[in-house]
mmCIF file of C-alpha atoms in Angstrom:
data_model
loop_
_atom_site.group_PDB
_atom_site.id
_atom_site.type_symbol
_atom_site.label_atom_id
_atom_site.label_comp_id
_atom_site.label_asym_id
_atom_site.label_seq_id
_atom_site.Cartn_x
_atom_site.Cartn_y
_atom_site.Cartn_z
ATOM 1 C CA MET A 463 73.594 114.386 130.801
ATOM 2 C CA LYS A 464 75.518 115.499 127.716
ATOM 3 C CA VAL A 465 75.309 114.772 124.006
ATOM 4 C CA MET A 466 78.228 113.024 122.310
ATOM 5 C CA ILE A 467 78.289 113.153 118.509
ATOM 6 C CA ASP A 468 80.644 110.438 117.348
ATOM 7 C CA THR A 469 80.982 107.110 115.565
ATOM 8 C CA GLY A 470 79.512 103.892 116.866
ATOM 9 C CA ASN A 471 82.968 102.614 117.762
ATOM 10 C CA TYR A 472 83.959 105.657 119.812
ATOM 11 C CA ILE A 473 80.590 105.648 121.543
ATOM 12 C CA ALA A 474 81.104 101.961 122.326
ATOM 13 C CA ALA A 475 84.527 102.844 123.775
ATOM 14 C CA LYS A 476 82.902 105.516 125.932
ATOM 15 C CA ALA A 477 80.331 103.031 127.213
ATOM 16 C CA ALA A 478 82.996 100.432 127.939
ATOM 17 C CA VAL A 479 85.079 102.866 129.987
ATOM 18 C CA MET A 480 82.043 104.174 131.887
ATOM 19 C CA ALA A 481 81.164 100.605 132.884
ATOM 20 C CA ARG A 482 84.445 100.687 134.847
ATOM 21 C CA PRO A 483 85.978 97.369 133.734
ATOM 22 C CA GLU A 484 89.094 96.454 135.639
ATOM 23 C CA VAL A 485 90.627 94.751 132.590
ATOM 24 C CA VAL A 486 90.383 95.389 128.848
ATOM 25 C CA ALA A 487 92.311 93.014 126.571
ATOM 26 C CA ALA A 488 92.072 93.467 122.823
ATOM 27 C CA TYR A 489 93.753 93.197 119.443
ATOM 28 C CA PRO A 490 92.888 95.606 116.606
ATOM 29 C CA ILE A 491 91.115 94.499 113.435
ATOM 30 C CA THR A 492 89.284 96.588 110.837
ATOM 31 C CA PRO A 493 86.586 97.864 111.405
ATOM 32 C CA GLN A 494 86.919 97.397 115.177
ATOM 33 C CA THR A 495 90.305 99.166 115.452
ATOM 34 C CA THR A 496 88.986 102.610 116.364
ATOM 35 C CA LEU A 497 87.015 101.140 119.262
ATOM 36 C CA VAL A 498 90.082 99.838 121.088
ATOM 37 C CA GLU A 499 92.019 102.953 120.006
ATOM 38 C CA GLY A 500 89.273 104.954 121.702
ATOM 39 C CA ILE A 501 89.817 103.049 124.940
ATOM 40 C CA ALA A 502 93.590 103.574 124.572
ATOM 41 C CA ASN A 503 92.929 107.313 124.285
ATOM 42 C CA TYR A 504 91.054 107.223 127.599
ATOM 43 C CA VAL A 505 94.046 105.439 129.111
ATOM 44 C CA ALA A 506 96.403 108.133 127.769
ATOM 45 C CA LYS A 507 94.207 110.884 129.232
ATOM 46 C CA GLY A 508 94.029 109.156 132.591
ATOM 47 C CA GLU A 509 90.280 108.621 132.295
ATOM 48 C CA PHE A 510 90.499 104.831 132.342
ATOM 49 C CA LYS A 511 92.148 103.418 135.459
ATOM 50 C CA GLY A 512 91.833 99.720 134.641
ATOM 51 C CA GLU A 513 94.431 97.397 133.144
ATOM 52 C CA TYR A 514 94.656 97.759 129.354
ATOM 53 C CA ILE A 515 96.392 94.731 127.799
ATOM 54 C CA CYS A 516 97.639 94.814 124.208
ATOM 55 C CA VAL A 517 97.939 91.190 123.128
ATOM 56 C CA GLU A 518 99.335 89.424 120.066
ATOM 57 C CA SER A 519 96.056 87.994 118.691
ATOM 58 C CA GLU A 520 92.336 87.783 119.280
ATOM 59 C CA HIS A 521 92.723 84.269 120.701
ATOM 60 C CA SER A 522 95.111 85.755 123.255
ATOM 61 C CA ALA A 523 92.714 88.611 123.919
ATOM 62 C CA MET A 524 89.931 86.245 124.935
ATOM 63 C CA ALA A 525 92.385 84.085 126.916
ATOM 64 C CA ALA A 526 93.468 87.184 128.857
ATOM 65 C CA CYS A 527 89.825 88.132 129.441
ATOM 66 C CA ILE A 528 89.098 84.635 130.739
ATOM 67 C CA GLY A 529 91.992 84.766 133.195
ATOM 68 C CA ALA A 530 91.071 88.243 134.421
ATOM 69 C CA CYS A 531 87.403 87.356 134.825
ATOM 70 C CA GLU A 532 88.223 84.171 136.716
ATOM 71 C CA ALA A 533 90.315 86.292 139.083
ATOM 72 C CA GLY A 534 87.200 88.361 139.820
ATOM 73 C CA SER A 535 87.575 91.337 137.475
ATOM 74 C CA ARG A 536 84.953 93.030 135.338
ATOM 75 C CA VAL A 537 86.201 92.539 131.771
ATOM 76 C CA PHE A 538 85.585 94.024 128.309
ATOM 77 C CA THR A 539 86.955 93.303 124.851
ATOM 78 C CA ALA A 540 86.108 93.946 121.198
ATOM 79 C CA THR A 541 86.707 92.287 117.850
ATOM 80 C CA SER A 542 85.315 91.684 114.369
ATOM 81 C CA ALA A 543 85.009 89.004 111.674
ATOM 82 C CA HIS A 544 88.196 86.902 111.461
ATOM 83 C CA GLY A 545 89.207 88.076 114.927
ATOM 84 C CA LEU A 546 85.967 86.648 116.291
ATOM 85 C CA LEU A 547 86.627 83.384 114.454
ATOM 86 C CA LEU A 548 90.128 83.160 115.920
ATOM 87 C CA MET A 549 88.507 83.414 119.358
ATOM 88 C CA HIS A 550 86.148 80.508 118.648
ATOM 89 C CA GLU A 551 87.721 77.957 120.993
ATOM 90 C CA MET A 552 87.937 80.500 123.806
ATOM 91 C CA LEU A 553 84.339 81.657 123.278
ATOM 92 C CA HIS A 554 83.216 78.151 124.212
ATOM 93 C CA TRP A 555 85.630 78.224 127.161
ATOM 94 C CA ALA A 556 84.286 81.537 128.483
ATOM 95 C CA ALA A 557 80.667 80.412 128.294
ATOM 96 C CA LEU A 558 81.222 76.956 129.779
ATOM 97 C CA ALA A 559 83.239 78.502 132.615
ATOM 98 C CA ARG A 560 80.290 80.897 133.201
ATOM 99 C CA LEU A 561 82.306 84.095 132.881
ATOM 100 C CA PRO A 562 80.347 87.378 132.503
ATOM 101 C CA ILE A 563 82.625 88.956 129.866
ATOM 102 C CA VAL A 564 81.139 91.677 127.654
ATOM 103 C CA MET A 565 82.421 91.983 124.087
ATOM 104 C CA SER A 566 81.610 94.333 121.222
ATOM 105 C CA ASN A 567 81.656 92.619 117.843
ATOM 106 C CA ILE A 568 81.550 94.769 114.738
ATOM 107 C CA ASN A 569 79.783 92.663 112.132
ATOM 108 C CA ARG A 570 82.012 92.282 109.061
ATOM 109 C CA VAL A 571 82.271 89.982 106.063
ATOM 110 C CA ILE A 572 84.207 86.724 106.360
ATOM 111 C CA GLY A 573 86.763 86.165 103.578
ATOM 112 C CA PRO A 574 87.967 85.197 101.143
ATOM 113 C CA GLY A 575 87.268 87.150 98.988
ATOM 114 C CA TRP A 576 88.425 89.950 101.177
ATOM 115 C CA ASN A 577 85.854 92.530 102.127
ATOM 116 C CA ILE A 578 85.527 94.761 105.193
ATOM 117 C CA TRP A 579 81.852 95.726 104.929
ATOM 118 C CA ALA A 580 78.788 94.796 106.973
ATOM 119 C CA ASP A 581 77.653 91.175 107.094
ATOM 120 C CA GLU A 582 76.382 89.149 110.057
ATOM 121 C CA ASN A 583 77.891 85.775 109.181
ATOM 122 C CA ASP A 584 80.717 86.307 111.701
ATOM 123 C CA SER A 585 78.504 86.442 114.795
ATOM 124 C CA ILE A 586 75.888 84.047 113.419
ATOM 125 C CA SER A 587 78.625 81.428 113.057
ATOM 126 C CA GLN A 588 79.153 81.678 116.848
ATOM 127 C CA ARG A 589 75.509 81.156 117.774
ATOM 128 C CA ASP A 590 76.104 77.858 119.595
ATOM 129 C CA THR A 591 79.000 78.927 121.809
ATOM 130 C CA GLY A 592 76.680 79.822 124.686
ATOM 131 C CA TRP A 593 77.135 83.595 124.442
ATOM 132 C CA ILE A 594 74.133 85.870 124.679
ATOM 133 C CA GLN A 595 73.943 87.802 121.392
ATOM 134 C CA LEU A 596 72.397 91.279 121.143
ATOM 135 C CA TYR A 597 72.156 93.401 117.967
ATOM 136 C CA CYS A 598 72.055 97.220 117.853
ATOM 137 C CA SER A 599 70.607 99.542 115.237
ATOM 138 C CA SER A 600 71.909 102.962 116.362
ATOM 139 C CA ASN A 601 74.867 104.504 118.173
ATOM 140 C CA GLN A 602 72.639 105.402 121.105
ATOM 141 C CA GLU A 603 71.553 101.784 121.371
ATOM 142 C CA ILE A 604 75.203 100.688 121.288
ATOM 143 C CA PHE A 605 76.005 102.837 124.333
ATOM 144 C CA ASP A 606 72.910 101.825 126.282
ATOM 145 C CA THR A 607 73.223 98.127 125.436
ATOM 146 C CA ILE A 608 76.869 97.818 126.502
ATOM 147 C CA ILE A 609 76.059 99.199 129.960
ATOM 148 C CA GLN A 610 72.962 97.014 130.228
ATOM 149 C CA SER A 611 74.956 93.973 129.098
ATOM 150 C CA PHE A 612 77.281 94.135 132.098
ATOM 151 C CA LYS A 613 74.260 94.198 134.398
ATOM 152 C CA LEU A 614 72.795 91.240 132.514
ATOM 153 C CA ALA A 615 75.974 89.156 132.346
ATOM 154 C CA GLU A 616 76.780 89.609 136.027
ATOM 155 C CA ASP A 617 73.314 88.734 137.346
ATOM 156 C CA GLU A 618 73.502 85.599 139.497
ATOM 157 C CA LYS A 619 70.800 83.891 137.397
ATOM 158 C CA ILE A 620 72.741 84.520 134.174
ATOM 159 C CA VAL A 621 76.552 84.585 134.608
ATOM 160 C CA LEU A 622 77.161 84.197 130.884
ATOM 161 C CA PRO A 623 79.227 86.285 128.454
ATOM 162 C CA VAL A 624 77.428 88.792 126.225
ATOM 163 C CA MET A 625 78.275 89.746 122.643
ATOM 164 C CA VAL A 626 77.005 93.203 121.588
ATOM 165 C CA ASN A 627 76.912 93.422 117.784
ATOM 166 C CA HIS A 628 76.774 96.414 115.466
ATOM 167 C CA ASN A 629 77.262 96.683 111.718
ATOM 168 C CA ALA A 630 80.576 97.637 110.148
ATOM 169 C CA PHE A 631 80.812 101.226 108.903
ATOM 170 C CA ILE A 632 77.020 101.718 108.792
ATOM 171 C CA LEU A 633 77.298 102.200 112.557
ATOM 172 C CA SER A 634 80.954 101.658 113.473
ATOM 173 C CA HIS A 635 82.248 104.629 111.450
ATOM 174 C CA THR A 636 79.126 106.798 111.145
ATOM 175 C CA SER A 637 78.681 109.708 113.538
ATOM 176 C CA MET A 638 75.357 110.073 115.340
ATOM 177 C CA PRO A 639 74.349 111.860 118.535
ATOM 178 C CA ALA A 640 74.113 109.860 121.743
ATOM 179 C CA TYR A 641 73.040 111.019 125.179
ATOM 180 C CA ILE A 642 75.683 110.162 127.766
ATOM 181 C CA PRO A 643 74.693 110.076 131.460
ATOM 182 C CA GLU A 644 77.004 111.307 134.191
ATOM 183 C CA GLN A 645 79.432 108.738 135.580
ATOM 184 C CA GLU A 646 77.674 108.814 138.953
ATOM 185 C CA GLU A 647 74.399 107.823 137.284
ATOM 186 C CA ILE A 648 76.039 104.898 135.514
ATOM 187 C CA ASP A 649 77.629 103.803 138.795
ATOM 188 C CA GLU A 650 74.202 103.806 140.465
ATOM 189 C CA PHE A 651 72.712 101.697 137.674
ATOM 190 C CA LEU A 652 75.745 99.385 137.420
ATOM 191 C CA PRO A 653 77.429 98.863 140.795
ATOM 192 C CA SER A 654 80.889 97.336 141.118
ATOM 193 C CA TYR A 655 81.183 93.698 140.098
ATOM 194 C CA ASP A 656 80.718 91.266 142.963
ATOM 195 C CA PRO A 657 81.786 87.836 141.635
ATOM 196 C CA LYS A 658 80.070 84.853 143.200
ATOM 197 C CA TRP A 659 83.300 82.879 142.887
ATOM 198 C CA LYS A 660 86.846 83.610 141.769
ATOM 199 C CA LEU A 661 90.285 82.053 141.721
ATOM 200 C CA ASP A 662 92.008 82.881 144.990
ATOM 201 C CA ILE A 663 95.534 81.806 145.937
ATOM 202 C CA ASP A 664 94.514 81.872 149.602
ATOM 203 C CA ASN A 665 91.568 79.580 148.956
ATOM 204 C CA PRO A 666 92.718 77.257 146.148
ATOM 205 C CA VAL A 667 90.253 75.158 144.158
ATOM 206 C CA SER A 668 90.577 72.941 141.101
ATOM 207 C CA HIS A 669 88.630 74.265 138.136
ATOM 208 C CA GLY A 670 88.241 73.063 134.549
ATOM 209 C CA ASN A 671 89.589 69.547 135.050
ATOM 210 C CA ILE A 672 88.211 66.404 133.424
ATOM 211 C CA ILE A 673 84.660 65.640 134.572
ATOM 212 C CA GLY A 674 82.282 62.757 134.031
ATOM 213 C CA THR A 675 79.308 62.749 131.710
ATOM 214 C CA GLU A 676 76.801 63.073 134.540
ATOM 215 C CA TYR A 677 78.320 66.416 135.534
ATOM 216 C CA TYR A 678 79.041 67.737 132.050
ATOM 217 C CA GLU A 679 75.423 67.531 130.954
ATOM 218 C CA LYS A 680 74.472 69.501 134.081
ATOM 219 C CA ILE A 681 76.834 72.271 132.973
ATOM 220 C CA ARG A 682 75.141 72.423 129.588
ATOM 221 C CA LYS A 683 71.660 72.350 131.153
ATOM 222 C CA ALA A 684 72.607 75.181 133.508
ATOM 223 C CA MET A 685 73.756 77.281 130.535
ATOM 224 C CA GLN A 686 70.427 76.645 128.801
ATOM 225 C CA ASP A 687 68.550 77.609 131.970
ATOM 226 C CA ALA A 688 70.560 80.841 132.148
ATOM 227 C CA GLN A 689 69.620 81.706 128.556
ATOM 228 C CA GLU A 690 65.963 81.106 129.445
ATOM 229 C CA HIS A 691 66.311 83.409 132.462
ATOM 230 C CA ALA A 692 67.816 86.026 130.142
ATOM 231 C CA LYS A 693 64.557 86.102 128.189
ATOM 232 C CA HIS A 694 62.975 87.664 131.257
ATOM 233 C CA LEU A 695 65.905 89.744 132.446
ATOM 234 C CA ILE A 696 66.796 91.488 129.162
ATOM 235 C CA PRO A 697 63.385 93.231 128.979
ATOM 236 C CA LYS A 698 63.455 94.018 132.700
ATOM 237 C CA ILE A 699 66.877 95.689 132.512
ATOM 238 C CA ALA A 700 65.746 97.632 129.431
ATOM 239 C CA LYS A 701 62.683 98.872 131.328
ATOM 240 C CA ASP A 702 64.817 99.791 134.349
ATOM 241 C CA TRP A 703 67.086 101.778 132.010
ATOM 242 C CA GLN A 704 64.037 103.526 130.563
ATOM 243 C CA LYS A 705 62.823 104.521 134.023
ATOM 244 C CA ARG A 706 66.265 105.882 134.892
ATOM 245 C CA PHE A 707 67.296 107.523 131.614
ATOM 246 C CA ASP A 708 64.061 107.762 129.562
ATOM 247 C CA ARG A 709 65.421 105.712 126.654
ATOM 248 C CA TYR A 710 64.043 102.381 125.448
ATOM 249 C CA HIS A 711 65.070 100.332 122.421
ATOM 250 C CA GLY A 712 62.824 97.361 123.092
ATOM 251 C CA GLY A 713 63.296 94.176 125.067
ATOM 252 C CA LEU A 714 64.021 90.997 123.140
ATOM 253 C CA LEU A 715 62.236 92.684 120.232
ATOM 254 C CA GLU A 716 61.503 96.274 119.324
ATOM 255 C CA GLU A 717 57.911 96.314 118.064
ATOM 256 C CA TYR A 718 56.969 99.134 115.694
ATOM 257 C CA ARG A 719 53.407 99.649 114.427
ATOM 258 C CA CYS A 720 52.510 96.034 115.163
ATOM 259 C CA GLU A 721 49.204 96.644 116.970
ATOM 260 C CA ASP A 722 46.881 95.923 114.028
ATOM 261 C CA ALA A 723 49.448 94.440 111.631
ATOM 262 C CA GLU A 724 48.521 91.598 109.308
ATOM 263 C CA TYR A 725 52.165 91.253 108.236
ATOM 264 C CA ILE A 726 55.208 91.720 110.452
ATOM 265 C CA LEU A 727 58.687 92.344 109.086
ATOM 266 C CA VAL A 728 61.521 90.761 111.095
ATOM 267 C CA SER A 729 65.020 92.188 110.700
ATOM 268 C CA MET A 730 67.940 93.132 112.924
ATOM 269 C CA GLY A 731 70.949 95.448 113.074
ATOM 270 C CA ALA A 732 71.109 98.444 110.769
ATOM 271 C CA ILE A 733 68.513 96.937 108.433
ATOM 272 C CA GLY A 734 66.150 97.000 111.403
ATOM 273 C CA ALA A 735 66.471 100.769 111.695
ATOM 274 C CA GLU A 736 66.042 101.308 107.940
ATOM 275 C CA SER A 737 62.978 99.072 108.048
ATOM 276 C CA LYS A 738 60.997 101.667 110.025
ATOM 277 C CA VAL A 739 61.032 103.999 107.018
ATOM 278 C CA ALA A 740 59.789 101.192 104.774
ATOM 279 C CA ILE A 741 57.012 100.372 107.249
ATOM 280 C CA ASP A 742 55.885 104.007 107.274
ATOM 281 C CA GLU A 743 55.863 104.090 103.469
ATOM 282 C CA LEU A 744 53.827 100.890 103.261
ATOM 283 C CA ARG A 745 51.413 102.135 105.922
ATOM 284 C CA SER A 746 50.840 105.298 103.873
ATOM 285 C CA LYS A 747 49.788 103.002 101.020
ATOM 286 C CA GLY A 748 47.245 101.196 103.185
ATOM 287 C CA LYS A 749 49.269 98.083 104.015
ATOM 288 C CA LYS A 750 48.755 96.774 107.540
ATOM 289 C CA ILE A 751 52.358 95.931 108.316
ATOM 290 C CA GLY A 752 54.587 96.323 111.351
ATOM 291 C CA LEU A 753 58.180 95.665 112.362
ATOM 292 C CA ALA A 754 59.595 93.316 114.989
ATOM 293 C CA ARG A 755 63.259 94.302 115.114
ATOM 294 C CA LEU A 756 65.182 91.407 116.609
ATOM 295 C CA ARG A 757 67.480 92.658 119.396
ATOM 296 C CA SER A 758 68.252 89.295 121.003
ATOM 297 C CA PHE A 759 69.281 86.457 118.696
ATOM 298 C CA ARG A 760 70.472 84.409 121.674
ATOM 299 C CA PRO A 761 68.322 83.791 123.573
ATOM 300 C CA PHE A 762 65.893 83.599 120.655
ATOM 301 C CA PRO A 763 62.498 85.086 121.634
ATOM 302 C CA SER A 764 60.317 82.195 120.454
ATOM 303 C CA GLU A 765 57.449 83.045 122.778
ATOM 304 C CA GLU A 766 57.277 86.625 121.496
ATOM 305 C CA PHE A 767 57.056 85.448 117.902
ATOM 306 C CA ILE A 768 54.389 82.870 118.767
ATOM 307 C CA ARG A 769 52.365 85.709 120.302
ATOM 308 C CA LEU A 770 52.762 87.903 117.217
ATOM 309 C CA GLY A 771 52.024 84.930 114.950
ATOM 310 C CA LYS A 772 48.480 84.811 116.316
ATOM 311 C CA GLN A 773 47.709 88.002 114.396
ATOM 312 C CA ALA A 774 50.105 88.197 111.455
ATOM 313 C CA ASP A 775 52.302 86.452 108.912
ATOM 314 C CA PHE A 776 56.046 87.134 108.919
ATOM 315 C CA ILE A 777 58.518 88.557 106.405
ATOM 316 C CA VAL A 778 62.184 88.008 107.346
ATOM 317 C CA ILE A 779 65.248 89.809 105.972
ATOM 318 C CA ASP A 780 68.555 88.113 106.812
ATOM 319 C CA ARG A 781 71.963 89.750 106.324
ATOM 320 C CA ASN A 782 73.487 86.294 106.670
ATOM 321 C CA ILE A 783 73.218 82.830 105.161
ATOM 322 C CA SER A 784 73.546 79.444 106.819
ATOM 323 C CA ILE A 785 75.222 77.731 103.887
ATOM 324 C CA GLY A 786 73.403 74.551 102.947
ATOM 325 C CA SER A 787 70.218 75.872 104.521
ATOM 326 C CA GLU A 788 68.681 79.365 104.582
ATOM 327 C CA GLY A 789 68.904 82.660 106.454
ATOM 328 C CA ALA A 790 69.562 82.095 110.158
ATOM 329 C CA VAL A 791 66.690 84.217 111.490
ATOM 330 C CA PHE A 792 64.334 82.739 108.859
ATOM 331 C CA ASN A 793 65.214 79.237 110.057
ATOM 332 C CA GLU A 794 65.027 80.106 113.748
ATOM 333 C CA LEU A 795 61.640 81.755 113.343
ATOM 334 C CA LYS A 796 60.154 78.812 111.447
ATOM 335 C CA ALA A 797 61.442 76.448 114.122
ATOM 336 C CA ALA A 798 59.923 78.614 116.869
ATOM 337 C CA LEU A 799 56.512 78.578 115.180
ATOM 338 C CA TYR A 800 56.504 74.876 114.291
ATOM 339 C CA GLN A 801 53.313 73.199 115.585
ATOM 340 C CA LYS A 802 52.554 76.313 117.654
ATOM 341 C CA SER A 803 51.360 78.790 115.037
ATOM 342 C CA ASP A 804 49.786 78.782 111.583
ATOM 343 C CA ALA A 805 51.580 81.999 110.625
ATOM 344 C CA HIS A 806 53.300 81.871 107.234
ATOM 345 C CA VAL A 807 56.955 82.942 106.977
ATOM 346 C CA VAL A 808 58.635 84.373 103.869
ATOM 347 C CA GLY A 809 62.393 84.964 103.893
ATOM 348 C CA PHE A 810 64.855 87.140 101.982
ATOM 349 C CA ILE A 811 68.657 87.140 101.890
ATOM 350 C CA ALA A 812 69.895 90.703 101.352
ATOM 351 C CA GLY A 813 72.899 92.895 102.029
ATOM 352 C CA LEU A 814 75.583 90.207 102.043
ATOM 353 C CA GLY A 815 79.082 91.575 101.568
ATOM 354 C CA GLY A 816 77.949 95.010 102.711
ATOM 355 C CA LYS A 817 75.578 95.559 99.807
ATOM 356 C CA ASP A 818 73.330 98.500 100.660
ATOM 357 C CA VAL A 819 69.740 97.708 101.656
ATOM 358 C CA PRO A 820 67.830 101.022 101.425
ATOM 359 C CA TYR A 821 64.273 101.389 102.610
ATOM 360 C CA TRP A 822 62.831 101.163 99.094
ATOM 361 C CA ASP A 823 64.388 97.730 98.649
ATOM 362 C CA ILE A 824 62.906 96.704 101.992
ATOM 363 C CA GLU A 825 59.558 98.017 100.804
ATOM 364 C CA THR A 826 59.864 95.973 97.593
ATOM 365 C CA MET A 827 60.669 92.793 99.519
ATOM 366 C CA CYS A 828 57.645 93.317 101.740
ATOM 367 C CA MET A 829 55.378 93.880 98.727
ATOM 368 C CA ASN A 830 56.760 90.750 97.051
ATOM 369 C CA ALA A 831 55.739 88.789 100.132
ATOM 370 C CA ILE A 832 52.354 90.477 100.549
ATOM 371 C CA THR A 833 51.408 89.909 96.892
ATOM 372 C CA LYS A 834 52.712 86.312 97.047
ATOM 373 C CA LYS A 835 55.320 87.035 94.360
ATOM 374 C CA THR A 836 57.749 85.469 96.831
ATOM 375 C CA LYS A 837 56.275 82.460 98.631
ATOM 376 C CA ASP A 838 59.206 80.933 100.511
ATOM 377 C CA MET A 839 62.775 82.317 100.358
ATOM 378 C CA GLU A 840 64.519 84.584 97.842
ATOM 379 C CA TRP A 841 67.959 86.092 97.345
ATOM 380 C CA PHE A 842 66.875 89.683 96.794
ATOM 381 C CA GLY A 843 68.641 91.694 94.094
ATOM 382 C CA PHE A 844 70.884 88.779 93.209
ATOM 383 C CA THR A 845 72.353 88.836 89.682
ATOM 384 C CA GLU A 846 74.126 85.961 87.983
ATOM 385 C CA GLY A 847 77.720 86.445 86.836
ATOM 386 C CA ALA A 848 80.230 89.104 87.816
#
């Protein structure tokens, strides 16, 4: 095993190549560009033997991935923000066709106004496409999660595409060390893809044609069942990875200092990593608070939150906003607890447009909730005017 000190994007490229996809189709978009450039560099050096397809748009990229996956290939792609939105139609297609595509999405602001910094509204807006959504908080977690995601997506009880998210620039362009296993070790953990079905000119079938309502609802139910199975498989794969490589980032959640907590902070992505410092600071001041860093937004770990709600109230920080409602995680958590827990939930919107959310701001938000200064939801640090 060796240490690679590099940006989140280049580490993601390394993970993608080591997963041995047979096809990568992608179109560059800031701040994802260096990820697909990294894969192109592996092609130039002869270290990636798969088919690397440069397409004319992100919609085309996902269309190419769909075709390659239906032909039985392991497939990877990457995008960000408006590129992800351009894929929207094909994201539904990939999930409904039950194609185990893995995609890195670098969370970036949606414009206008134009902004390239970290914001989760791009992936949150795709929550209902059927894709599994995982969120990373370090470059090491990016590497480990991409490999694990192929194993998850290709499991016969899942067979759904997986979106691995990490924050623009905070992770995508920041160098951190990551431990990289040998290729042989990755191959043992992630064997070659064995599709359960594929398009075959020697055994032709009709796929994707018009179907009746009685069959269509079965397709949707099967997707829901697969997401429920993923609630069990995501933690299992993470534990298997830990046994093999001695690294563990959590299952559906990463729980930090939650054992005796009376308050539990819920956050995800880079804010989730920064939150650990805030938790330590608050603990040093006698506050019984822990962190449940959300790794899996889809499937949403309702049962885990119900369990934690038996002992603590929740404080949620969202780096997104469901316009006309509230923060997405705040809403999801309240829905999960409805009629099943008496835990109180306080929510904050913070960090939109890439605004920095340092640990002392996280600490302040937590104290506002603990002291009841904030009782429901608040836009933290918001100032009127420009």
